[in-house]
CSV table of C-alpha atoms in Angstrom, one decimal:
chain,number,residue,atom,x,y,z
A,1,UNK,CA,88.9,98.0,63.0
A,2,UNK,CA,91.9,99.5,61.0
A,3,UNK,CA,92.4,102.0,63.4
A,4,UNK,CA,92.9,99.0,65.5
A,5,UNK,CA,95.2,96.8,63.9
A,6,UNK,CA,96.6,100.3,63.1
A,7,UNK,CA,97.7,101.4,66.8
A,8,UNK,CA,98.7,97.5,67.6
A,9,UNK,CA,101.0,97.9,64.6
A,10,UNK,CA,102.1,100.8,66.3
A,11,UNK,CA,102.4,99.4,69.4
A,12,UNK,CA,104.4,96.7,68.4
A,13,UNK,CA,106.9,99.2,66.8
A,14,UNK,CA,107.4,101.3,70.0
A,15,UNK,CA,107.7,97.5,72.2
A,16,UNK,CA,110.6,96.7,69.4
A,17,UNK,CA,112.2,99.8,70.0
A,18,UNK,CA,112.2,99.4,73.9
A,19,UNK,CA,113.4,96.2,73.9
A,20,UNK,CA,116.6,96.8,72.4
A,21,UNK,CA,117.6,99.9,74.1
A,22,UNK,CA,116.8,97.4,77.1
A,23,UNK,CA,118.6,94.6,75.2
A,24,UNK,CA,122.4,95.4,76.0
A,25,UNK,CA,121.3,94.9,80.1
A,26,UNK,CA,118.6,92.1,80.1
A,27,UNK,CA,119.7,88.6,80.8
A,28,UNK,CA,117.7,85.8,81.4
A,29,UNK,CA,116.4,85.9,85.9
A,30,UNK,CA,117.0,82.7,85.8
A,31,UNK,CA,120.1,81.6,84.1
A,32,UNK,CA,121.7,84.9,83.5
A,33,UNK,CA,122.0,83.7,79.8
A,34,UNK,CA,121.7,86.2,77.2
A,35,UNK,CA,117.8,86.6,76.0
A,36,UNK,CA,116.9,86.2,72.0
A,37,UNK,CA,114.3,88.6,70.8
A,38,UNK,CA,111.6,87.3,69.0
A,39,UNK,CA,109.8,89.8,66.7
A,40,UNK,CA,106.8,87.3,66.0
A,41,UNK,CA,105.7,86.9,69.2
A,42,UNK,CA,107.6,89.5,70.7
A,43,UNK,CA,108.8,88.1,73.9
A,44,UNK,CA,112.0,87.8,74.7
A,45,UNK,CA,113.3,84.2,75.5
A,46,UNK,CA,116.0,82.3,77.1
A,47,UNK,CA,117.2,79.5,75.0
A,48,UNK,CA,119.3,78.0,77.7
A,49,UNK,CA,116.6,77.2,79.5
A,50,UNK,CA,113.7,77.2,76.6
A,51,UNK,CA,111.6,80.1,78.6
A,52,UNK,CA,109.9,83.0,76.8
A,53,UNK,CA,109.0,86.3,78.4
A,54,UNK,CA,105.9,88.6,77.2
A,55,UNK,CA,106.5,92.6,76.7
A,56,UNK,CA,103.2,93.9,77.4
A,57,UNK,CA,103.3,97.8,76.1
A,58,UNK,CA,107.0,97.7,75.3
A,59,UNK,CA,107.8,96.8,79.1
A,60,UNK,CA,109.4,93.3,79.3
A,61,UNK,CA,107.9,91.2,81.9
A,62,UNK,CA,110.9,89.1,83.0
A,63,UNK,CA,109.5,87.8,86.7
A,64,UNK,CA,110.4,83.6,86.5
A,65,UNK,CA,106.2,83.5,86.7
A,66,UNK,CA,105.7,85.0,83.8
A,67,UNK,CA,107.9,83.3,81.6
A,68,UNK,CA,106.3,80.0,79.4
A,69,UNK,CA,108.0,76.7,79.0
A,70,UNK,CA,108.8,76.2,75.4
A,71,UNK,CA,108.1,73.0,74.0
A,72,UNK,CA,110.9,71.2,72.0
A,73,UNK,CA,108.6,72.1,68.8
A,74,UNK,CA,109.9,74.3,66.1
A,75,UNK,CA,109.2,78.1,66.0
A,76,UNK,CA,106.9,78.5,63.7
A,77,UNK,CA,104.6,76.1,66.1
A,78,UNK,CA,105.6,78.0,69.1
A,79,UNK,CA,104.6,81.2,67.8
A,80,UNK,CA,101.4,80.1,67.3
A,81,UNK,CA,101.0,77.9,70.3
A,82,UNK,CA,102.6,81.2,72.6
A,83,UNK,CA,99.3,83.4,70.7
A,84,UNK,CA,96.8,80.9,71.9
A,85,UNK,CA,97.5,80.6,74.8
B,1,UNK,CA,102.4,94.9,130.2
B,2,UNK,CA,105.3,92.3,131.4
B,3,UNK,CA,103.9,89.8,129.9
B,4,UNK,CA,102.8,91.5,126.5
B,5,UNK,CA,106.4,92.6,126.1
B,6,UNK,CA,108.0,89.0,126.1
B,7,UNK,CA,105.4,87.6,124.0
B,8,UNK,CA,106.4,90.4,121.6
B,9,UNK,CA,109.9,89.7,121.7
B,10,UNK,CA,108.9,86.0,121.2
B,11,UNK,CA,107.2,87.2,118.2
B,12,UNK,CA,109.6,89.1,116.7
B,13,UNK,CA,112.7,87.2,118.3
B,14,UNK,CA,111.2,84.2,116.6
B,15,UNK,CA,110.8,85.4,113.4
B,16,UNK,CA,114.0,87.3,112.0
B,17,UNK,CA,116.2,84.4,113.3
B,18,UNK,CA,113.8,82.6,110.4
B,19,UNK,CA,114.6,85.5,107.8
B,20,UNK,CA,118.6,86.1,107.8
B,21,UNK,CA,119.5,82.8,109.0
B,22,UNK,CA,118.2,80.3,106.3
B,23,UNK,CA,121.0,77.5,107.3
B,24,UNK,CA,118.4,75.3,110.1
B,25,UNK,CA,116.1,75.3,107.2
B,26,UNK,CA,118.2,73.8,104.7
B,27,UNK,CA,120.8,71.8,106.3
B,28,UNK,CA,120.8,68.9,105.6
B,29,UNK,CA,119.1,68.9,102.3
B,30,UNK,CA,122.1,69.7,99.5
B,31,UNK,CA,125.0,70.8,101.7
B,32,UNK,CA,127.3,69.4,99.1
B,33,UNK,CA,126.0,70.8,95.9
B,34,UNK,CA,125.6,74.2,98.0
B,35,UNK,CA,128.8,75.3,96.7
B,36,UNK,CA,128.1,74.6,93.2
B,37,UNK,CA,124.7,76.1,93.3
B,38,UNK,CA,124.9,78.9,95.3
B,39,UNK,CA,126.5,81.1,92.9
B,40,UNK,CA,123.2,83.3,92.5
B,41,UNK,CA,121.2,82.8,95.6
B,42,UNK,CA,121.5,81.2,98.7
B,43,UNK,CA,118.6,78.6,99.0
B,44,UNK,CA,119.5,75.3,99.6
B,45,UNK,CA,118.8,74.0,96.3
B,46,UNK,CA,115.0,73.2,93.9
B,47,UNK,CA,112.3,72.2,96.9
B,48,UNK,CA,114.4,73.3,99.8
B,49,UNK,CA,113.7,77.5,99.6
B,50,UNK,CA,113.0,79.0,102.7
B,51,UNK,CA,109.8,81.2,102.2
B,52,UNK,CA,108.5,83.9,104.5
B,53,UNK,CA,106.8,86.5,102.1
B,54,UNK,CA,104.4,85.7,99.5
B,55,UNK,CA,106.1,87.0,96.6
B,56,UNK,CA,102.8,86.6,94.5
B,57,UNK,CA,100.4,88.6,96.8
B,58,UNK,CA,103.1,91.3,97.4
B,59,UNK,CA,103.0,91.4,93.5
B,60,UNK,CA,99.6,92.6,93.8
B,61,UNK,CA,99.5,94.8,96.9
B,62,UNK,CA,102.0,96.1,94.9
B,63,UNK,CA,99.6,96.3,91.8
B,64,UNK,CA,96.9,97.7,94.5
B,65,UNK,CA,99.2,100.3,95.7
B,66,UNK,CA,100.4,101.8,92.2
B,67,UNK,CA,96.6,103.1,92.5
B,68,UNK,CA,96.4,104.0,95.8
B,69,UNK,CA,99.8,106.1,95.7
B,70,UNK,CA,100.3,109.6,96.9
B,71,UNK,CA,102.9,111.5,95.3
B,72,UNK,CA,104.5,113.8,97.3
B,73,UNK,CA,104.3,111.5,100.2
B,74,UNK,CA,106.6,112.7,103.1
B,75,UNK,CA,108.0,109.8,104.9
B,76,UNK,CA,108.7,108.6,101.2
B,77,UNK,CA,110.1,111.3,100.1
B,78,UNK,CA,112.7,112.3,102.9
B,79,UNK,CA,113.6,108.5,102.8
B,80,UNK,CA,114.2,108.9,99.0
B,81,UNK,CA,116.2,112.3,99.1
B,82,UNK,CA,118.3,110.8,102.3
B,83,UNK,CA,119.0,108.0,99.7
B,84,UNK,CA,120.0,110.1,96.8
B,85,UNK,CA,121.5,112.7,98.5
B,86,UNK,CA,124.4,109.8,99.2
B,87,UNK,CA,125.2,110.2,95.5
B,88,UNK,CA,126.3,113.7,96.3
B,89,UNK,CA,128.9,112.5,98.9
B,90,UNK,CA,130.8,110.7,95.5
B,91,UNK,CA,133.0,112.0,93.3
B,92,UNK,CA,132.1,109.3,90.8
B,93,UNK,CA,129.2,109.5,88.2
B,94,UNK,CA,126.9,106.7,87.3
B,95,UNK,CA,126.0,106.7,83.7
B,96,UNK,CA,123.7,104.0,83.7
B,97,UNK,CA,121.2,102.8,87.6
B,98,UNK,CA,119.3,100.3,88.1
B,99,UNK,CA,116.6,101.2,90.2
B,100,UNK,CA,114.9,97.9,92.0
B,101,UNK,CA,111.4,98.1,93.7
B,102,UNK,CA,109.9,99.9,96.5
B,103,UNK,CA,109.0,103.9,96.2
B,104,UNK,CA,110.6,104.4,92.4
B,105,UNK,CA,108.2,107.7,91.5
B,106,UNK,CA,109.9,109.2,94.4
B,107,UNK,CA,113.3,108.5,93.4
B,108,UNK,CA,112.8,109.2,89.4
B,109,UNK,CA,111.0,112.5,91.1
B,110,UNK,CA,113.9,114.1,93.3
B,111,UNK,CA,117.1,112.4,91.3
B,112,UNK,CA,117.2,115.6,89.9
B,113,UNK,CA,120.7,115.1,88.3
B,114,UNK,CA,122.2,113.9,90.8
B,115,UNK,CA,125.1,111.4,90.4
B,116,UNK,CA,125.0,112.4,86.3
B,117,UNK,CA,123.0,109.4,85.7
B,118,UNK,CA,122.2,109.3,81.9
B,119,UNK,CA,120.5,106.4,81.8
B,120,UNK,CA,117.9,104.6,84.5
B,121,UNK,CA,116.7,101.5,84.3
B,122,UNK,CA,113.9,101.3,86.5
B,123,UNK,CA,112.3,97.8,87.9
B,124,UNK,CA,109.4,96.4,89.7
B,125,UNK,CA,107.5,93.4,89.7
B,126,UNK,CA,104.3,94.8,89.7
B,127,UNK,CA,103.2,95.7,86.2
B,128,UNK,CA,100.4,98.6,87.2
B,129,UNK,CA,103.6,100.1,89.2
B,130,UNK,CA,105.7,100.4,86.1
B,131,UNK,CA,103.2,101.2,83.5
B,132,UNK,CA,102.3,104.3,85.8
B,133,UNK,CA,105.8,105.0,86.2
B,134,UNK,CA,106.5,105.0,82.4
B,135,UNK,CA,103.4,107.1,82.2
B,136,UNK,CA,104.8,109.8,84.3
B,137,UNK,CA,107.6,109.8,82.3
B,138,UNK,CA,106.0,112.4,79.8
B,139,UNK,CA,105.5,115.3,82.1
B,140,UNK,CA,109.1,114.9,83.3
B,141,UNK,CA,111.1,117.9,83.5
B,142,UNK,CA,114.7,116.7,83.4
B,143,UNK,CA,114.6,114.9,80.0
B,144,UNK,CA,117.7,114.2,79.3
B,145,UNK,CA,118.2,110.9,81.4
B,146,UNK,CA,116.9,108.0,79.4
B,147,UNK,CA,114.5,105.8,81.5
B,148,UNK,CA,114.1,102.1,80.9
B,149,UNK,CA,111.2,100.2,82.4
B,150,UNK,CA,111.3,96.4,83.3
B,151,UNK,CA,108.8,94.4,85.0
B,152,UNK,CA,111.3,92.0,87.6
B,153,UNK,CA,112.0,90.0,90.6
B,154,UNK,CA,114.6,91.2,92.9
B,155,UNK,CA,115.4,88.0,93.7
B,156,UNK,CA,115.9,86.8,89.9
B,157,UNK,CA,117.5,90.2,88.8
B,158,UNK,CA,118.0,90.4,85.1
B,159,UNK,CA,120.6,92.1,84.3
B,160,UNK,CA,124.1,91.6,82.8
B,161,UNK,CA,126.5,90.6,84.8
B,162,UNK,CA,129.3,94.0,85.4
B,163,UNK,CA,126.8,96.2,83.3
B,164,UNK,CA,125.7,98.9,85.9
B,165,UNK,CA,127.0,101.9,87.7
B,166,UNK,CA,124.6,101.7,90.1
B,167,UNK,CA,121.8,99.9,91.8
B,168,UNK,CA,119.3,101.8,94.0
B,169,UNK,CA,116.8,100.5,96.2
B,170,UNK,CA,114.7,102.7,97.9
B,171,UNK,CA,112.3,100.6,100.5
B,172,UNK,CA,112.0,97.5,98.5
B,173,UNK,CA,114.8,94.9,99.6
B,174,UNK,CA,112.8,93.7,103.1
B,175,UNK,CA,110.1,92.2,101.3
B,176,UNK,CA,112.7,89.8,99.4
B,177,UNK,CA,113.2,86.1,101.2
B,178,UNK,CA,116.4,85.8,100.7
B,179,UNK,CA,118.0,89.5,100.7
B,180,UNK,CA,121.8,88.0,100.6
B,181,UNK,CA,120.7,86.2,97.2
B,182,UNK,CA,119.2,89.5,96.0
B,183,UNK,CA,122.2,91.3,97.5
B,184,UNK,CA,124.6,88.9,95.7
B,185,UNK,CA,123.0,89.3,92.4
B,186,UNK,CA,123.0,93.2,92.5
B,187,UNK,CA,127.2,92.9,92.9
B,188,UNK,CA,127.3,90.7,90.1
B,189,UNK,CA,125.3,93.2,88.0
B,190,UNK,CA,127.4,96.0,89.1
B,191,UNK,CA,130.8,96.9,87.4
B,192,UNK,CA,134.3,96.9,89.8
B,193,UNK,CA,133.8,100.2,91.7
B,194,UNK,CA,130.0,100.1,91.0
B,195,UNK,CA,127.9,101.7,94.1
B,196,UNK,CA,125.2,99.7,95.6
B,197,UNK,CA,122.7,102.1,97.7
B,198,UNK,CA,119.6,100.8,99.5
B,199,UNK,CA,117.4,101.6,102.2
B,200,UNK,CA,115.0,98.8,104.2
B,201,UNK,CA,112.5,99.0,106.7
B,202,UNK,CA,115.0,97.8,110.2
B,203,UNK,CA,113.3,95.8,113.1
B,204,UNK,CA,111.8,98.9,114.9
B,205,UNK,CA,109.5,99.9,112.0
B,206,UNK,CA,105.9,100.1,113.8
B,207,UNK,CA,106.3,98.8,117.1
B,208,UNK,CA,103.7,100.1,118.2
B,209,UNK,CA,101.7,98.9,115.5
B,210,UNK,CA,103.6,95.3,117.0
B,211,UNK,CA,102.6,95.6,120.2
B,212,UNK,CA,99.3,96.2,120.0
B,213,UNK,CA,98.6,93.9,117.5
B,214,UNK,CA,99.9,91.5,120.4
B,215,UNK,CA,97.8,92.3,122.6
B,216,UNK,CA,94.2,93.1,120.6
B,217,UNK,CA,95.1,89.3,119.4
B,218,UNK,CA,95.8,87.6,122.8
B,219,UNK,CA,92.4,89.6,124.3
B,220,UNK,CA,90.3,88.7,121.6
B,221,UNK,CA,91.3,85.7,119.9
B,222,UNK,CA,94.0,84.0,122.6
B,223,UNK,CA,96.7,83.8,120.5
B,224,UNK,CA,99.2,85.6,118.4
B,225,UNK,CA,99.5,85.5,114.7
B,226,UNK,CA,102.3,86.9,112.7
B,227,UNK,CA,101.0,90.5,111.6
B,228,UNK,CA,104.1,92.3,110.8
B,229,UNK,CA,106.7,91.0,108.5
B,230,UNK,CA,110.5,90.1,110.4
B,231,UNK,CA,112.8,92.5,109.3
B,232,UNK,CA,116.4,93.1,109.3
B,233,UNK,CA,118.2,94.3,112.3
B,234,UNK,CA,120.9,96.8,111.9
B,235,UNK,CA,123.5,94.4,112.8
B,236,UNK,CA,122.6,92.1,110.4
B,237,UNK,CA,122.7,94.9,107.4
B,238,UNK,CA,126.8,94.9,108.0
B,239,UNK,CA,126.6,91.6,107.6
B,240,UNK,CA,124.3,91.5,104.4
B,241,UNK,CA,126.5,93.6,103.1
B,242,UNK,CA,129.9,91.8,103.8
B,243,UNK,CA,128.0,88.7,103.6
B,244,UNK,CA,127.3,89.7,99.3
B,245,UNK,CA,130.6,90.5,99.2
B,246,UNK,CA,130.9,94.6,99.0
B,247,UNK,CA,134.0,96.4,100.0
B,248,UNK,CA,134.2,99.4,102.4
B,249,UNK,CA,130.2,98.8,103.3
B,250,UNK,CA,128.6,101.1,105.3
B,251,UNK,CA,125.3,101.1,107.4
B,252,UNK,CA,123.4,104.0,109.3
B,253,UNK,CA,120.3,104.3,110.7
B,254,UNK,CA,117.1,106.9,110.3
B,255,UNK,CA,114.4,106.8,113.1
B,256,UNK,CA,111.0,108.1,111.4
B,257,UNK,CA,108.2,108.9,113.3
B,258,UNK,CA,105.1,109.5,111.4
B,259,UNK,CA,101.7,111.0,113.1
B,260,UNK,CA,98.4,109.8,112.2
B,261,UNK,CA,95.1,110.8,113.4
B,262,UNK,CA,94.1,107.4,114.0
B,263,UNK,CA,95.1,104.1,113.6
B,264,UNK,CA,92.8,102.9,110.8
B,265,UNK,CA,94.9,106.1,109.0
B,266,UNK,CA,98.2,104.3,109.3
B,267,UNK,CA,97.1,101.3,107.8
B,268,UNK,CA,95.7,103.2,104.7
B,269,UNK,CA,99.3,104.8,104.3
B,270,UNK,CA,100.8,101.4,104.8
B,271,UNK,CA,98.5,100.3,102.1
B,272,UNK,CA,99.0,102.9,99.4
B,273,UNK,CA,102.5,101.9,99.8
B,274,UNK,CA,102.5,98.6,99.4
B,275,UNK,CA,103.7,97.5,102.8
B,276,UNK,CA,100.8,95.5,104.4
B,277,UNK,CA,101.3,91.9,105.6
B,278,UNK,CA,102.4,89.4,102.7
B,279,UNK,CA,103.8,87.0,105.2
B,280,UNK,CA,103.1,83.5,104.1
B,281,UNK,CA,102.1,82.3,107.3
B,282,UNK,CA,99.5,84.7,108.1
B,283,UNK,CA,96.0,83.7,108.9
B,284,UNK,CA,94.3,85.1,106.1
B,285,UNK,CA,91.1,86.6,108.4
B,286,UNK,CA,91.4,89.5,110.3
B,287,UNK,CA,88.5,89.7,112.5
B,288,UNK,CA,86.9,93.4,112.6
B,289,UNK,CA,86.7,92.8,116.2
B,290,UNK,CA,90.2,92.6,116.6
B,291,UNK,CA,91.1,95.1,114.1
B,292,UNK,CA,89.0,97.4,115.8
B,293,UNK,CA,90.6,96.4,119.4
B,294,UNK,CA,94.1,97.0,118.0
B,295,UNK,CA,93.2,100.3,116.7
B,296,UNK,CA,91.5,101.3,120.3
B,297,UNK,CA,94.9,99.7,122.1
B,298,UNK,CA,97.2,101.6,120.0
B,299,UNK,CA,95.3,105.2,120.9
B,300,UNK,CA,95.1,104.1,124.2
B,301,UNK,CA,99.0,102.7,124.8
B,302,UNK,CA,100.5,105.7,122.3
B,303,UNK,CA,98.2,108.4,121.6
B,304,UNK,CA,99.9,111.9,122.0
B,305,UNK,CA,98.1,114.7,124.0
B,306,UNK,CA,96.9,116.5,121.2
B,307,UNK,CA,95.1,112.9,119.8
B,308,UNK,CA,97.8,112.0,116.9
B,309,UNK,CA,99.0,108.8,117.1
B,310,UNK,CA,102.6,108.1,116.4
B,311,UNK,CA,104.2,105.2,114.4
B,312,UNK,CA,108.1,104.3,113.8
B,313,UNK,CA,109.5,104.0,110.7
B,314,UNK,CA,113.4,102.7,111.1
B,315,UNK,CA,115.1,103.1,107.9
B,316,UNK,CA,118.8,101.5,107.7
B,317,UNK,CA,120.7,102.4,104.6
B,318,UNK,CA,123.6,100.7,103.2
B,319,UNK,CA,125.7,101.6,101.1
B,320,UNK,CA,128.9,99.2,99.6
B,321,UNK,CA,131.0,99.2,96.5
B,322,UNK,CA,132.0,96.6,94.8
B,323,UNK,CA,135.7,95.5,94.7
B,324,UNK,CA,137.9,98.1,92.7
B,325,UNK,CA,141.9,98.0,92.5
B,326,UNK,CA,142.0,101.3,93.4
B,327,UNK,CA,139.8,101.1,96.7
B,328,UNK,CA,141.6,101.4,100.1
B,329,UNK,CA,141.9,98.0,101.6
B,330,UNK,CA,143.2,96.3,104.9
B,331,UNK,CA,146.9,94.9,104.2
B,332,UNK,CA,146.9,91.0,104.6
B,333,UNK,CA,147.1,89.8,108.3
B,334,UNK,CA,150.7,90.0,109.4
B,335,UNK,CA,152.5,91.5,106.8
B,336,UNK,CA,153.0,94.8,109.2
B,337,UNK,CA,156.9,95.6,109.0
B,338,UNK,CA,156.3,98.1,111.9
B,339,UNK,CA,156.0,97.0,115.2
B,340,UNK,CA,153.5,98.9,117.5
B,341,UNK,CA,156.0,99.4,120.0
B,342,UNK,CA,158.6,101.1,117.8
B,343,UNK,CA,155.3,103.4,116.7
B,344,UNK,CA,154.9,104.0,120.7
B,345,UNK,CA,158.6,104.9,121.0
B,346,UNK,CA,158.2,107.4,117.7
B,347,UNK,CA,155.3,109.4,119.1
B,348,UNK,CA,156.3,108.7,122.9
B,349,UNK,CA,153.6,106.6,125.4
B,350,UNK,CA,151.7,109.7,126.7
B,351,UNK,CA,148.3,108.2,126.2
């Protein structure tokens, strides 16, 4: 179980990493608005047109289908919400 | 035979008029905001998108092929060093690529330094197909270019606008439905004298496979169904290209011609590459019947002496820069200040 968490932790760092070598090219497919990295539920999202995008093993996934709608709650809530879903 | 010809031309007559020329489609619908709108894509507008492929299934034949790939295929990989070897032609380096979908093992494979590219960004929209690409990336040789993996849609390209050198595309742009929108989008990623390189499969690819999917269909089930995807013709890559806007574009063509030792063969090749039918009009059944009469048509219409049966790849690459100060251009329309027959008097009017 620690070994777990352990690796995800680890996981998370290397995703972090990725993304912001990746940073200076990514826009947003849809808007071509700059993206906002979120470290809590590290996706990437599009404030200009409220849409986060999952990195799964430090790849960003930024194909419209994949993205969520965020609602017009605050983060905090959507961190959580983005988690259970 | 007359009559399996026109219905093939029907067929693929039919559909490629559908693929490059969206305009019937959408007329109509948002001709006035099309201006406004069209910046990124062509489609007429929210419901009004002309579809052909299904982007979703393609996703995961896509997924399905990262599995079933070959490395070290050969049609793949003479299409991918034809591509790259282009880079050679340039003077120019290209610090930082995109490449976009289609056969990106082979590319990351041969690049082998070529065009100095330090850093490649390399994008698919099939997660399985990048996560094994970014695996391979370990028992790389050549470490010194820094790879980048995204998971993306060539039609909604994510990049920064003027923020690449280059964009490859090596067998991936024919599967997009609307190419000039994903064209359009890879210029406005580019920066001024950025290189835009791709190579599609051109209207020839398996006609044989065409044909006798024709005529197993009309024997055994009286009809025809769409079984291969429309693709571009050559003439209409020149226009792609001037279409998106590239200067000094350029199109040639590649004639492949692959031998299998049976039919069923070809499709397992087509499949490990990610190139079976995602059109979104197909009928979703393939009867074994029929699949097994297309098979025994194709040996018995193409099969070679020696039992191999042949099938056509057409490749068309084009290549176009985007606009540069510096690049040769075309002086306006009438602003010559030398007449033609003054040059005729200079060099005399032998010819």
């Amino acid at each position: 179980m620690v070994r777990a968490s352990f690796t995800l932790l680890k996981d998370v760092a290397a995703s972090t990493g990725f993304a912001k070598s990746l940073s200076e090219f990514l826009v947003c497919p849809l808007s071509k608005q700059p993206l906002r990295f979120c470290e809590k539920t590290n996706s990437l999202i599009s404030e200009a047109i409220g849409v986060s995008f999952p990195i799964k093993n430090g790849i960003p996934c930024l194909v419209p289908k994949d993205g969520k709608i965020l609602g017009s709650d605050d983060v905090a809530e959507l961190a959580s919400g983005s988690r259970n879903s | 035979m007359r009559r399996t010809t026109r219905s093939l031309s029907l067929l693929s007559g039919g559909s490629t008029s559908c693929t490059r020329s969206p305009s019937p489609f959408m007329r109509g619908t948002s001709e006035a905001s099309e201006g406004a709108r069209l910046r990124f894509s062509t489609d007429g507008g929210d419901g009004s998108r002309v579809k052909i492929f299904d982007r979703d299934l393609k996703r995961k034949q896509r997924d399905r092929a990262a599995w079933l790939m070959r490395p070290g295929d050969c049609f793949i990989d003479s299409v991918a060093e034809n591509l790259l070897d282009r880079l050679e032609d340039c003077k120019k380096t290209f610090p930082t690529a995109l490449c976009l979908g289609g056969s990106l093992e082979a590319v990351r494979r041969l690049l082998r330094g070529r065009g100095a590219i330090q850093k490649l960004i390399m994008m698919d929209m099939s997660c399985d197909m990048i996560q094994q690409c970014k695996g391979r990336e370990q028992d790389k040789s050549d470490k010194n270019i820094e790879t980048l993996h995204v998971v993306g849609d060539e039609e909604f390209l994510p990049m920064k606008e003027s923020s690449l050198d280059l964009v490859l595309s090596c067998l991936g742009l024919h599967w997009t439905n609307d190419l000039p929108g994903a064209m359009i989008q890879c210029k406005l990623a580019l920066k001024p004298d950025g290189l835009f390189l791709a190579a599609i499969l051109g209207g020839e690819t398996l006609k044989e496979l065409r044909m006798a999917c024709t005529i197993a269909q009309m024997e055994r089930e009286g009809g025809i169904s769409p079984r291969i995807s429309p693709l571009a013709q050559v003439r209409d890559a020149g226009n792609l290209l001037t279409r998106a806007g590239f200067s000094l574009p350029g199109v040639d063509v590649d004639e492949y011609v692959v031998r299998y030792k049976s039919a069923l063969e070809l499709i397992e090749h087509l499949r490990a590459m990610g190139e079976t039918n995602a059109l979104l009009q197909r009928v979703p059944i393939l009867k074994r019947e029929t699949a097994l009469a297309t098979a025994a048509i194709y040996e018995s219409m193409f099969a070679a002496e020696d039992g191999t049966i042949p099938a056509t790849f057409q490749v068309i690459y084009m290549t176009g820069w985007k606009d540069h100060p510096t690049q040769p251009k075309a002086k306006q329309r009438g602003s010559a200040t030398i007449s033609f027959k003054d040059i005729r008097k200079q060099f005399g009017d032998g010819s």
